[in-house]
Amino acid sequence: MKEEGPVIFPNDEVSIAVYKYCKERSVPLPDHLHKLANFTEENLPEVSEMMVSRLQAQYLIWTARSYGAKKILEIGCFCGFSALAFAEALKDVEGAKIVTTDINPKTCEIARNAFRDAGVDNIVTLIEGPAQETLLSLKEEGPFDLVFIDANKEGYPDYFKTLLDLKLIRKNGILIADNVLKRGLVADDSENNPSSGDKTEVWRASKLREFNLLASTDPRVESTILPVFDGLALVRVL
């Protein structure tokens, strides 16, 4: 195997088939999660890509269960799909608590309705407001077992620092950060990358690069980056 990493699948058709295969053989999603995903894709098509994929939701359910998470913090709720996945993982856990945050009133309303319709609004709390302000207000709520970041990418470095400085993640707790490769721009923002023409995305990639450096060099944690979805950083607090 070449050190640079092989191209695993030969074309888009095979990649789509593999993705479908993985979904069919992973943790099943309940109907209410499919319902919310369909609603988001149909009613917010311009921004529905902000929602994690269904396979990623399956991964989050499996991960939360595998780590035995009881308290979860999510930064970036959007329409509530990933928070609802976490709620599926924790629905039978005594004393389970999920805190999620977002700044968009419209998507917050969709999320709250989804939590209520799924009967998990008793374990999910949605705080509407800027993420950094919310983090500063949660010092007494921590520490959390698992934290998921999927918010505005330019905020990732500050979120990371605040989470660790305020000890919002317990020892051996896990931080999962989404989109840390940003369409490959984090590794290559040259003309080789078709997305390099979008200067805003390039700037966001620079902030994600800063986050990745922090996560890989801060002595309080150990981390790894996986080239799955749009890049996942997995960070464990030491």
PDB file of C-alpha atoms in Angstrom:
ATOM      1  CA  MET A   1       0.000   0.000   0.000  1.00  0.00           C
ATOM      2  CA  LYS A   2       1.339   3.402  -0.936  1.00  0.00           C
ATOM      3  CA  GLU A   3       1.936   5.745   1.975  1.00  0.00           C
ATOM      4  CA  GLU A   4       0.008   8.523   0.210  1.00  0.00           C
ATOM      5  CA  GLY A   5      -3.156   6.419   0.375  1.00  0.00           C
ATOM      6  CA  PRO A   6      -4.894   4.626  -2.477  1.00  0.00           C
ATOM      7  CA  VAL A   7      -8.102   5.640  -4.197  1.00  0.00           C
ATOM      8  CA  ILE A   8     -10.347   2.946  -2.750  1.00  0.00           C
ATOM      9  CA  PHE A   9     -13.309   3.003  -5.123  1.00  0.00           C
ATOM     10  CA  PRO A  10     -12.902   3.262  -8.915  1.00  0.00           C
ATOM     11  CA  ASN A  11     -15.770   5.640  -9.746  1.00  0.00           C
ATOM     12  CA  ASP A  12     -18.833   7.473  -8.428  1.00  0.00           C
ATOM     13  CA  GLU A  13     -21.170   4.593  -9.218  1.00  0.00           C
ATOM     14  CA  VAL A  14     -19.210   2.189  -7.046  1.00  0.00           C
ATOM     15  CA  SER A  15     -18.857   4.795  -4.290  1.00  0.00           C
ATOM     16  CA  ILE A  16     -22.643   5.284  -4.215  1.00  0.00           C
ATOM     17  CA  ALA A  17     -23.187   1.521  -4.122  1.00  0.00           C
ATOM     18  CA  VAL A  18     -20.731   1.191  -1.226  1.00  0.00           C
ATOM     19  CA  TYR A  19     -22.436   4.014   0.671  1.00  0.00           C
ATOM     20  CA  LYS A  20     -25.827   2.338   0.234  1.00  0.00           C
ATOM     21  CA  TYR A  21     -24.359  -1.012   1.281  1.00  0.00           C
ATOM     22  CA  CYS A  22     -22.938   0.523   4.471  1.00  0.00           C
ATOM     23  CA  LYS A  23     -26.235   2.164   5.391  1.00  0.00           C
ATOM     24  CA  GLU A  24     -28.120  -1.086   4.947  1.00  0.00           C
ATOM     25  CA  ARG A  25     -25.733  -2.947   7.246  1.00  0.00           C
ATOM     26  CA  SER A  26     -25.313  -0.356   9.973  1.00  0.00           C
ATOM     27  CA  VAL A  27     -27.365   0.554  13.041  1.00  0.00           C
ATOM     28  CA  PRO A  28     -30.931   1.047  11.742  1.00  0.00           C
ATOM     29  CA  LEU A  29     -32.504   4.482  11.951  1.00  0.00           C
ATOM     30  CA  PRO A  30     -36.031   4.714  13.369  1.00  0.00           C
ATOM     31  CA  ASP A  31     -38.796   6.174  11.216  1.00  0.00           C
ATOM     32  CA  HIS A  32     -38.839   9.540  13.001  1.00  0.00           C
ATOM     33  CA  LEU A  33     -35.217  10.163  12.005  1.00  0.00           C
ATOM     34  CA  HIS A  34     -35.955   9.402   8.357  1.00  0.00           C
ATOM     35  CA  LYS A  35     -38.997  11.677   8.611  1.00  0.00           C
ATOM     36  CA  LEU A  36     -36.905  14.610   9.842  1.00  0.00           C
ATOM     37  CA  ALA A  37     -34.211  14.007   7.222  1.00  0.00           C
ATOM     38  CA  ASN A  38     -36.809  13.918   4.447  1.00  0.00           C
ATOM     39  CA  PHE A  39     -38.471  17.077   5.748  1.00  0.00           C
ATOM     40  CA  THR A  40     -35.160  18.930   5.856  1.00  0.00           C
ATOM     41  CA  GLU A  41     -34.133  17.832   2.359  1.00  0.00           C
ATOM     42  CA  GLU A  42     -37.519  18.753   0.889  1.00  0.00           C
ATOM     43  CA  ASN A  43     -38.109  22.059   2.669  1.00  0.00           C
ATOM     44  CA  LEU A  44     -34.562  23.417   3.017  1.00  0.00           C
ATOM     45  CA  PRO A  45     -32.833  22.091  -0.104  1.00  0.00           C
ATOM     46  CA  GLU A  46     -30.358  25.003  -0.329  1.00  0.00           C
ATOM     47  CA  VAL A  47     -28.875  24.273   3.090  1.00  0.00           C
ATOM     48  CA  SER A  48     -29.827  20.643   3.730  1.00  0.00           C
ATOM     49  CA  GLU A  49     -26.170  19.640   3.274  1.00  0.00           C
ATOM     50  CA  MET A  50     -25.613  21.160   6.728  1.00  0.00           C
ATOM     51  CA  MET A  51     -27.380  18.096   8.113  1.00  0.00           C
ATOM     52  CA  VAL A  52     -25.213  15.058   8.792  1.00  0.00           C
ATOM     53  CA  SER A  53     -25.830  12.165   6.435  1.00  0.00           C
ATOM     54  CA  ARG A  54     -27.956   9.202   7.472  1.00  0.00           C
ATOM     55  CA  LEU A  55     -24.896   6.977   7.623  1.00  0.00           C
ATOM     56  CA  GLN A  56     -23.200   9.522   9.857  1.00  0.00           C
ATOM     57  CA  ALA A  57     -26.267   9.526  12.108  1.00  0.00           C
ATOM     58  CA  GLN A  58     -25.935   5.750  12.312  1.00  0.00           C
ATOM     59  CA  TYR A  59     -22.288   6.211  13.282  1.00  0.00           C
ATOM     60  CA  LEU A  60     -23.228   8.715  16.010  1.00  0.00           C
ATOM     61  CA  ILE A  61     -25.785   6.335  17.513  1.00  0.00           C
ATOM     62  CA  TRP A  62     -23.261   3.493  17.545  1.00  0.00           C
ATOM     63  CA  THR A  63     -20.533   5.705  18.988  1.00  0.00           C
ATOM     64  CA  ALA A  64     -22.654   7.157  21.795  1.00  0.00           C
ATOM     65  CA  ARG A  65     -23.757   3.679  22.811  1.00  0.00           C
ATOM     66  CA  SER A  66     -20.262   2.217  22.537  1.00  0.00           C
ATOM     67  CA  TYR A  67     -18.739   4.890  24.764  1.00  0.00           C
ATOM     68  CA  GLY A  68     -21.537   4.507  27.285  1.00  0.00           C
ATOM     69  CA  ALA A  69     -22.334   8.215  27.015  1.00  0.00           C
ATOM     70  CA  LYS A  70     -24.879   9.617  29.443  1.00  0.00           C
ATOM     71  CA  LYS A  71     -24.358  13.368  28.967  1.00  0.00           C
ATOM     72  CA  ILE A  72     -23.839  14.762  25.467  1.00  0.00           C
ATOM     73  CA  LEU A  73     -23.188  18.304  24.291  1.00  0.00           C
ATOM     74  CA  GLU A  74     -23.749  19.257  20.660  1.00  0.00           C
ATOM     75  CA  ILE A  75     -22.534  22.521  19.163  1.00  0.00           C
ATOM     76  CA  GLY A  76     -24.580  23.130  16.025  1.00  0.00           C
ATOM     77  CA  CYS A  77     -28.104  21.690  16.106  1.00  0.00           C
ATOM     78  CA  PHE A  78     -29.440  22.818  12.700  1.00  0.00           C
ATOM     79  CA  CYS A  79     -32.793  21.002  12.333  1.00  0.00           C
ATOM     80  CA  GLY A  80     -32.058  18.523  15.112  1.00  0.00           C
ATOM     81  CA  PHE A  81     -31.125  15.428  13.088  1.00  0.00           C
ATOM     82  CA  SER A  82     -27.870  14.593  14.864  1.00  0.00           C
ATOM     83  CA  ALA A  83     -29.292  15.482  18.288  1.00  0.00           C
ATOM     84  CA  LEU A  84     -32.214  13.173  17.543  1.00  0.00           C
ATOM     85  CA  ALA A  85     -29.704  10.441  16.686  1.00  0.00           C
ATOM     86  CA  PHE A  86     -28.003  10.941  20.041  1.00  0.00           C
ATOM     87  CA  ALA A  87     -31.410  10.817  21.726  1.00  0.00           C
ATOM     88  CA  GLU A  88     -32.051   7.469  20.045  1.00  0.00           C
ATOM     89  CA  ALA A  89     -28.804   6.193  21.563  1.00  0.00           C
ATOM     90  CA  LEU A  90     -29.598   7.501  25.054  1.00  0.00           C
ATOM     91  CA  LYS A  91     -33.376   7.016  25.197  1.00  0.00           C
ATOM     92  CA  ASP A  92     -33.121   4.084  27.604  1.00  0.00           C
ATOM     93  CA  VAL A  93     -30.227   5.463  29.668  1.00  0.00           C
ATOM     94  CA  GLU A  94     -31.261   6.541  33.158  1.00  0.00           C
ATOM     95  CA  GLY A  95     -30.463  10.198  33.787  1.00  0.00           C
ATOM     96  CA  ALA A  96     -29.560  10.831  30.144  1.00  0.00           C
ATOM     97  CA  LYS A  97     -29.072  14.446  29.144  1.00  0.00           C
ATOM     98  CA  ILE A  98     -28.389  16.062  25.772  1.00  0.00           C
ATOM     99  CA  VAL A  99     -27.691  19.779  25.396  1.00  0.00           C
ATOM    100  CA  THR A 100     -27.618  21.222  21.896  1.00  0.00           C
ATOM    101  CA  THR A 101     -27.227  24.775  20.662  1.00  0.00           C
ATOM    102  CA  ASP A 102     -27.932  26.805  17.548  1.00  0.00           C
ATOM    103  CA  ILE A 103     -28.495  30.415  16.572  1.00  0.00           C
ATOM    104  CA  ASN A 104     -31.122  30.146  13.804  1.00  0.00           C
ATOM    105  CA  PRO A 105     -34.693  30.592  15.135  1.00  0.00           C
ATOM    106  CA  LYS A 106     -36.260  28.878  12.114  1.00  0.00           C
ATOM    107  CA  THR A 107     -34.229  25.690  12.345  1.00  0.00           C
ATOM    108  CA  CYS A 108     -34.474  25.711  16.143  1.00  0.00           C
ATOM    109  CA  GLU A 109     -38.262  25.601  15.842  1.00  0.00           C
ATOM    110  CA  ILE A 110     -38.026  22.631  13.461  1.00  0.00           C
ATOM    111  CA  ALA A 111     -35.696  20.865  15.892  1.00  0.00           C
ATOM    112  CA  ARG A 112     -37.894  21.477  18.920  1.00  0.00           C
ATOM    113  CA  ASN A 113     -40.917  20.133  17.049  1.00  0.00           C
ATOM    114  CA  ALA A 114     -38.927  17.056  16.053  1.00  0.00           C
ATOM    115  CA  PHE A 115     -37.808  16.424  19.636  1.00  0.00           C
ATOM    116  CA  ARG A 116     -41.367  16.772  20.882  1.00  0.00           C
ATOM    117  CA  ASP A 117     -42.832  14.557  18.156  1.00  0.00           C
ATOM    118  CA  ALA A 118     -40.251  11.850  18.922  1.00  0.00           C
ATOM    119  CA  GLY A 119     -41.001  12.077  22.652  1.00  0.00           C
ATOM    120  CA  VAL A 120     -37.419  12.948  23.608  1.00  0.00           C
ATOM    121  CA  ASP A 121     -37.866  16.583  24.590  1.00  0.00           C
ATOM    122  CA  ASN A 122     -37.535  15.453  28.201  1.00  0.00           C
ATOM    123  CA  ILE A 123     -33.848  14.564  27.653  1.00  0.00           C
ATOM    124  CA  VAL A 124     -32.890  17.103  24.944  1.00  0.00           C
ATOM    125  CA  THR A 125     -32.419  20.787  25.785  1.00  0.00           C
ATOM    126  CA  LEU A 126     -31.952  23.217  22.894  1.00  0.00           C
ATOM    127  CA  ILE A 127     -30.297  26.519  23.793  1.00  0.00           C
ATOM    128  CA  GLU A 128     -30.833  29.208  21.184  1.00  0.00           C
ATOM    129  CA  GLY A 129     -27.958  31.670  20.902  1.00  0.00           C
ATOM    130  CA  PRO A 130     -24.303  32.080  19.882  1.00  0.00           C
ATOM    131  CA  ALA A 131     -22.367  28.876  20.570  1.00  0.00           C
ATOM    132  CA  GLN A 132     -19.453  30.519  22.359  1.00  0.00           C
ATOM    133  CA  GLU A 133     -21.780  32.326  24.779  1.00  0.00           C
ATOM    134  CA  THR A 134     -23.639  29.084  25.408  1.00  0.00           C
ATOM    135  CA  LEU A 135     -20.408  27.238  26.185  1.00  0.00           C
ATOM    136  CA  LEU A 136     -19.419  29.871  28.725  1.00  0.00           C
ATOM    137  CA  SER A 137     -22.788  29.422  30.442  1.00  0.00           C
ATOM    138  CA  LEU A 138     -22.446  25.635  30.713  1.00  0.00           C
ATOM    139  CA  LYS A 139     -19.577  25.435  33.180  1.00  0.00           C
ATOM    140  CA  GLU A 140     -21.849  24.107  35.913  1.00  0.00           C
ATOM    141  CA  GLU A 141     -23.509  21.632  33.532  1.00  0.00           C
ATOM    142  CA  GLY A 142     -20.319  19.734  32.731  1.00  0.00           C
ATOM    143  CA  PRO A 143     -18.434  17.663  32.359  1.00  0.00           C
ATOM    144  CA  PHE A 144     -19.945  15.888  29.367  1.00  0.00           C
ATOM    145  CA  ASP A 145     -19.065  12.388  28.192  1.00  0.00           C
ATOM    146  CA  LEU A 146     -19.236  13.233  24.502  1.00  0.00           C
ATOM    147  CA  VAL A 147     -19.186  16.519  22.602  1.00  0.00           C
ATOM    148  CA  PHE A 148     -20.068  16.861  18.919  1.00  0.00           C
ATOM    149  CA  ILE A 149     -19.068  20.008  17.005  1.00  0.00           C
ATOM    150  CA  ASP A 150     -20.860  20.724  13.729  1.00  0.00           C
ATOM    151  CA  ALA A 151     -21.359  24.486  13.755  1.00  0.00           C
ATOM    152  CA  ASN A 152     -19.794  27.496  12.021  1.00  0.00           C
ATOM    153  CA  LYS A 153     -16.351  26.306  11.012  1.00  0.00           C
ATOM    154  CA  GLU A 154     -14.542  29.523  11.879  1.00  0.00           C
ATOM    155  CA  GLY A 155     -15.529  28.998  15.506  1.00  0.00           C
ATOM    156  CA  TYR A 156     -13.913  25.585  15.935  1.00  0.00           C
ATOM    157  CA  PRO A 157     -10.591  26.807  17.438  1.00  0.00           C
ATOM    158  CA  ASP A 158     -12.361  28.880  20.096  1.00  0.00           C
ATOM    159  CA  TYR A 159     -14.826  26.095  20.879  1.00  0.00           C
ATOM    160  CA  PHE A 160     -11.938  23.693  21.385  1.00  0.00           C
ATOM    161  CA  LYS A 161     -10.108  26.038  23.748  1.00  0.00           C
ATOM    162  CA  THR A 162     -13.229  26.826  25.764  1.00  0.00           C
ATOM    163  CA  LEU A 163     -14.257  23.179  26.089  1.00  0.00           C
ATOM    164  CA  LEU A 164     -10.864  22.267  27.515  1.00  0.00           C
ATOM    165  CA  ASP A 165     -10.296  25.398  29.603  1.00  0.00           C
ATOM    166  CA  LEU A 166     -13.691  25.025  31.298  1.00  0.00           C
ATOM    167  CA  LYS A 167     -13.260  21.243  31.603  1.00  0.00           C
ATOM    168  CA  LEU A 168     -16.544  20.644  29.818  1.00  0.00           C
ATOM    169  CA  ILE A 169     -15.369  17.196  28.712  1.00  0.00           C
ATOM    170  CA  ARG A 170     -14.608  14.570  31.350  1.00  0.00           C
ATOM    171  CA  LYS A 171     -11.354  12.641  31.542  1.00  0.00           C
ATOM    172  CA  ASN A 172     -11.391  10.032  28.758  1.00  0.00           C
ATOM    173  CA  GLY A 173     -14.383  11.843  27.287  1.00  0.00           C
ATOM    174  CA  ILE A 174     -14.634  12.199  23.513  1.00  0.00           C
ATOM    175  CA  LEU A 175     -14.863  15.218  21.240  1.00  0.00           C
ATOM    176  CA  ILE A 176     -16.029  14.568  17.675  1.00  0.00           C
ATOM    177  CA  ALA A 177     -15.639  17.412  15.186  1.00  0.00           C
ATOM    178  CA  ASP A 178     -17.289  17.254  11.769  1.00  0.00           C
ATOM    179  CA  ASN A 179     -16.133  18.715   8.433  1.00  0.00           C
ATOM    180  CA  VAL A 180     -12.506  19.053   9.512  1.00  0.00           C
ATOM    181  CA  LEU A 181     -11.227  18.360   5.977  1.00  0.00           C
ATOM    182  CA  LYS A 182     -13.646  20.802   4.297  1.00  0.00           C
ATOM    183  CA  ARG A 183     -13.834  19.216   0.853  1.00  0.00           C
ATOM    184  CA  GLY A 184     -10.119  18.533   1.010  1.00  0.00           C
ATOM    185  CA  LEU A 185      -9.254  22.237   1.242  1.00  0.00           C
ATOM    186  CA  VAL A 186      -7.579  21.755   4.618  1.00  0.00           C
ATOM    187  CA  ALA A 187      -4.973  19.509   2.975  1.00  0.00           C
ATOM    188  CA  ASP A 188      -4.851  21.103  -0.480  1.00  0.00           C
ATOM    189  CA  ASP A 189      -6.343  24.496  -1.333  1.00  0.00           C
ATOM    190  CA  SER A 190      -4.378  24.844  -4.567  1.00  0.00           C
ATOM    191  CA  GLU A 191      -5.826  24.734  -8.062  1.00  0.00           C
ATOM    192  CA  ASN A 192      -5.791  20.950  -7.742  1.00  0.00           C
ATOM    193  CA  ASN A 193      -8.929  21.309  -5.635  1.00  0.00           C
ATOM    194  CA  PRO A 194     -12.055  22.443  -7.560  1.00  0.00           C
ATOM    195  CA  SER A 195     -13.320  24.130  -4.366  1.00  0.00           C
ATOM    196  CA  SER A 196     -10.301  26.438  -4.162  1.00  0.00           C
ATOM    197  CA  GLY A 197     -12.108  29.107  -6.156  1.00  0.00           C
ATOM    198  CA  ASP A 198     -14.491  29.742  -3.258  1.00  0.00           C
ATOM    199  CA  LYS A 199     -12.518  32.174  -1.086  1.00  0.00           C
ATOM    200  CA  THR A 200     -14.957  31.924   1.813  1.00  0.00           C
ATOM    201  CA  GLU A 201     -14.548  28.166   1.924  1.00  0.00           C
ATOM    202  CA  VAL A 202     -10.773  28.522   1.721  1.00  0.00           C
ATOM    203  CA  TRP A 203     -10.861  30.909   4.691  1.00  0.00           C
ATOM    204  CA  ARG A 204     -13.039  28.492   6.665  1.00  0.00           C
ATOM    205  CA  ALA A 205     -10.610  25.714   5.810  1.00  0.00           C
ATOM    206  CA  SER A 206      -7.803  27.801   7.292  1.00  0.00           C
ATOM    207  CA  LYS A 207      -9.694  27.957  10.615  1.00  0.00           C
ATOM    208  CA  LEU A 208     -10.290  24.216  10.505  1.00  0.00           C
ATOM    209  CA  ARG A 209      -6.584  23.735   9.856  1.00  0.00           C
ATOM    210  CA  GLU A 210      -5.975  25.785  13.009  1.00  0.00           C
ATOM    211  CA  PHE A 211      -8.393  23.577  14.938  1.00  0.00           C
ATOM    212  CA  ASN A 212      -6.731  20.395  13.667  1.00  0.00           C
ATOM    213  CA  LEU A 213      -3.340  21.703  14.741  1.00  0.00           C
ATOM    214  CA  LEU A 214      -4.642  22.538  18.220  1.00  0.00           C
ATOM    215  CA  ALA A 215      -6.205  19.103  18.596  1.00  0.00           C
ATOM    216  CA  SER A 216      -3.023  17.351  17.493  1.00  0.00           C
ATOM    217  CA  THR A 217      -0.614  19.354  19.679  1.00  0.00           C
ATOM    218  CA  ASP A 218      -2.485  20.213  22.897  1.00  0.00           C
ATOM    219  CA  PRO A 219      -0.997  17.998  25.658  1.00  0.00           C
ATOM    220  CA  ARG A 220      -4.410  17.667  27.321  1.00  0.00           C
ATOM    221  CA  VAL A 221      -5.749  15.488  24.501  1.00  0.00           C
ATOM    222  CA  GLU A 222      -4.862  12.925  21.870  1.00  0.00           C
ATOM    223  CA  SER A 223      -6.529  12.944  18.494  1.00  0.00           C
ATOM    224  CA  THR A 224      -6.859  11.322  15.124  1.00  0.00           C
ATOM    225  CA  ILE A 225      -8.454  12.473  11.877  1.00  0.00           C
ATOM    226  CA  LEU A 226     -10.420  10.093   9.692  1.00  0.00           C
ATOM    227  CA  PRO A 227     -11.026  10.841   5.988  1.00  0.00           C
ATOM    228  CA  VAL A 228     -14.692   9.823   6.218  1.00  0.00           C
ATOM    229  CA  PHE A 229     -17.751  11.950   5.480  1.00  0.00           C
ATOM    230  CA  ASP A 230     -16.147  15.437   5.177  1.00  0.00           C
ATOM    231  CA  GLY A 231     -13.467  14.572   7.706  1.00  0.00           C
ATOM    232  CA  LEU A 232     -13.972  13.592  11.346  1.00  0.00           C
ATOM    233  CA  ALA A 233     -11.607  14.575  14.145  1.00  0.00           C
ATOM    234  CA  LEU A 234     -11.792  12.225  17.126  1.00  0.00           C
ATOM    235  CA  VAL A 235     -10.303  13.742  20.256  1.00  0.00           C
ATOM    236  CA  ARG A 236      -9.922  12.064  23.656  1.00  0.00           C
ATOM    237  CA  VAL A 237      -9.318  14.059  26.816  1.00  0.00           C
ATOM    238  CA  LEU A 238      -6.383  12.693  28.820  1.00  0.00           C
TER     239      LEU A 238
END
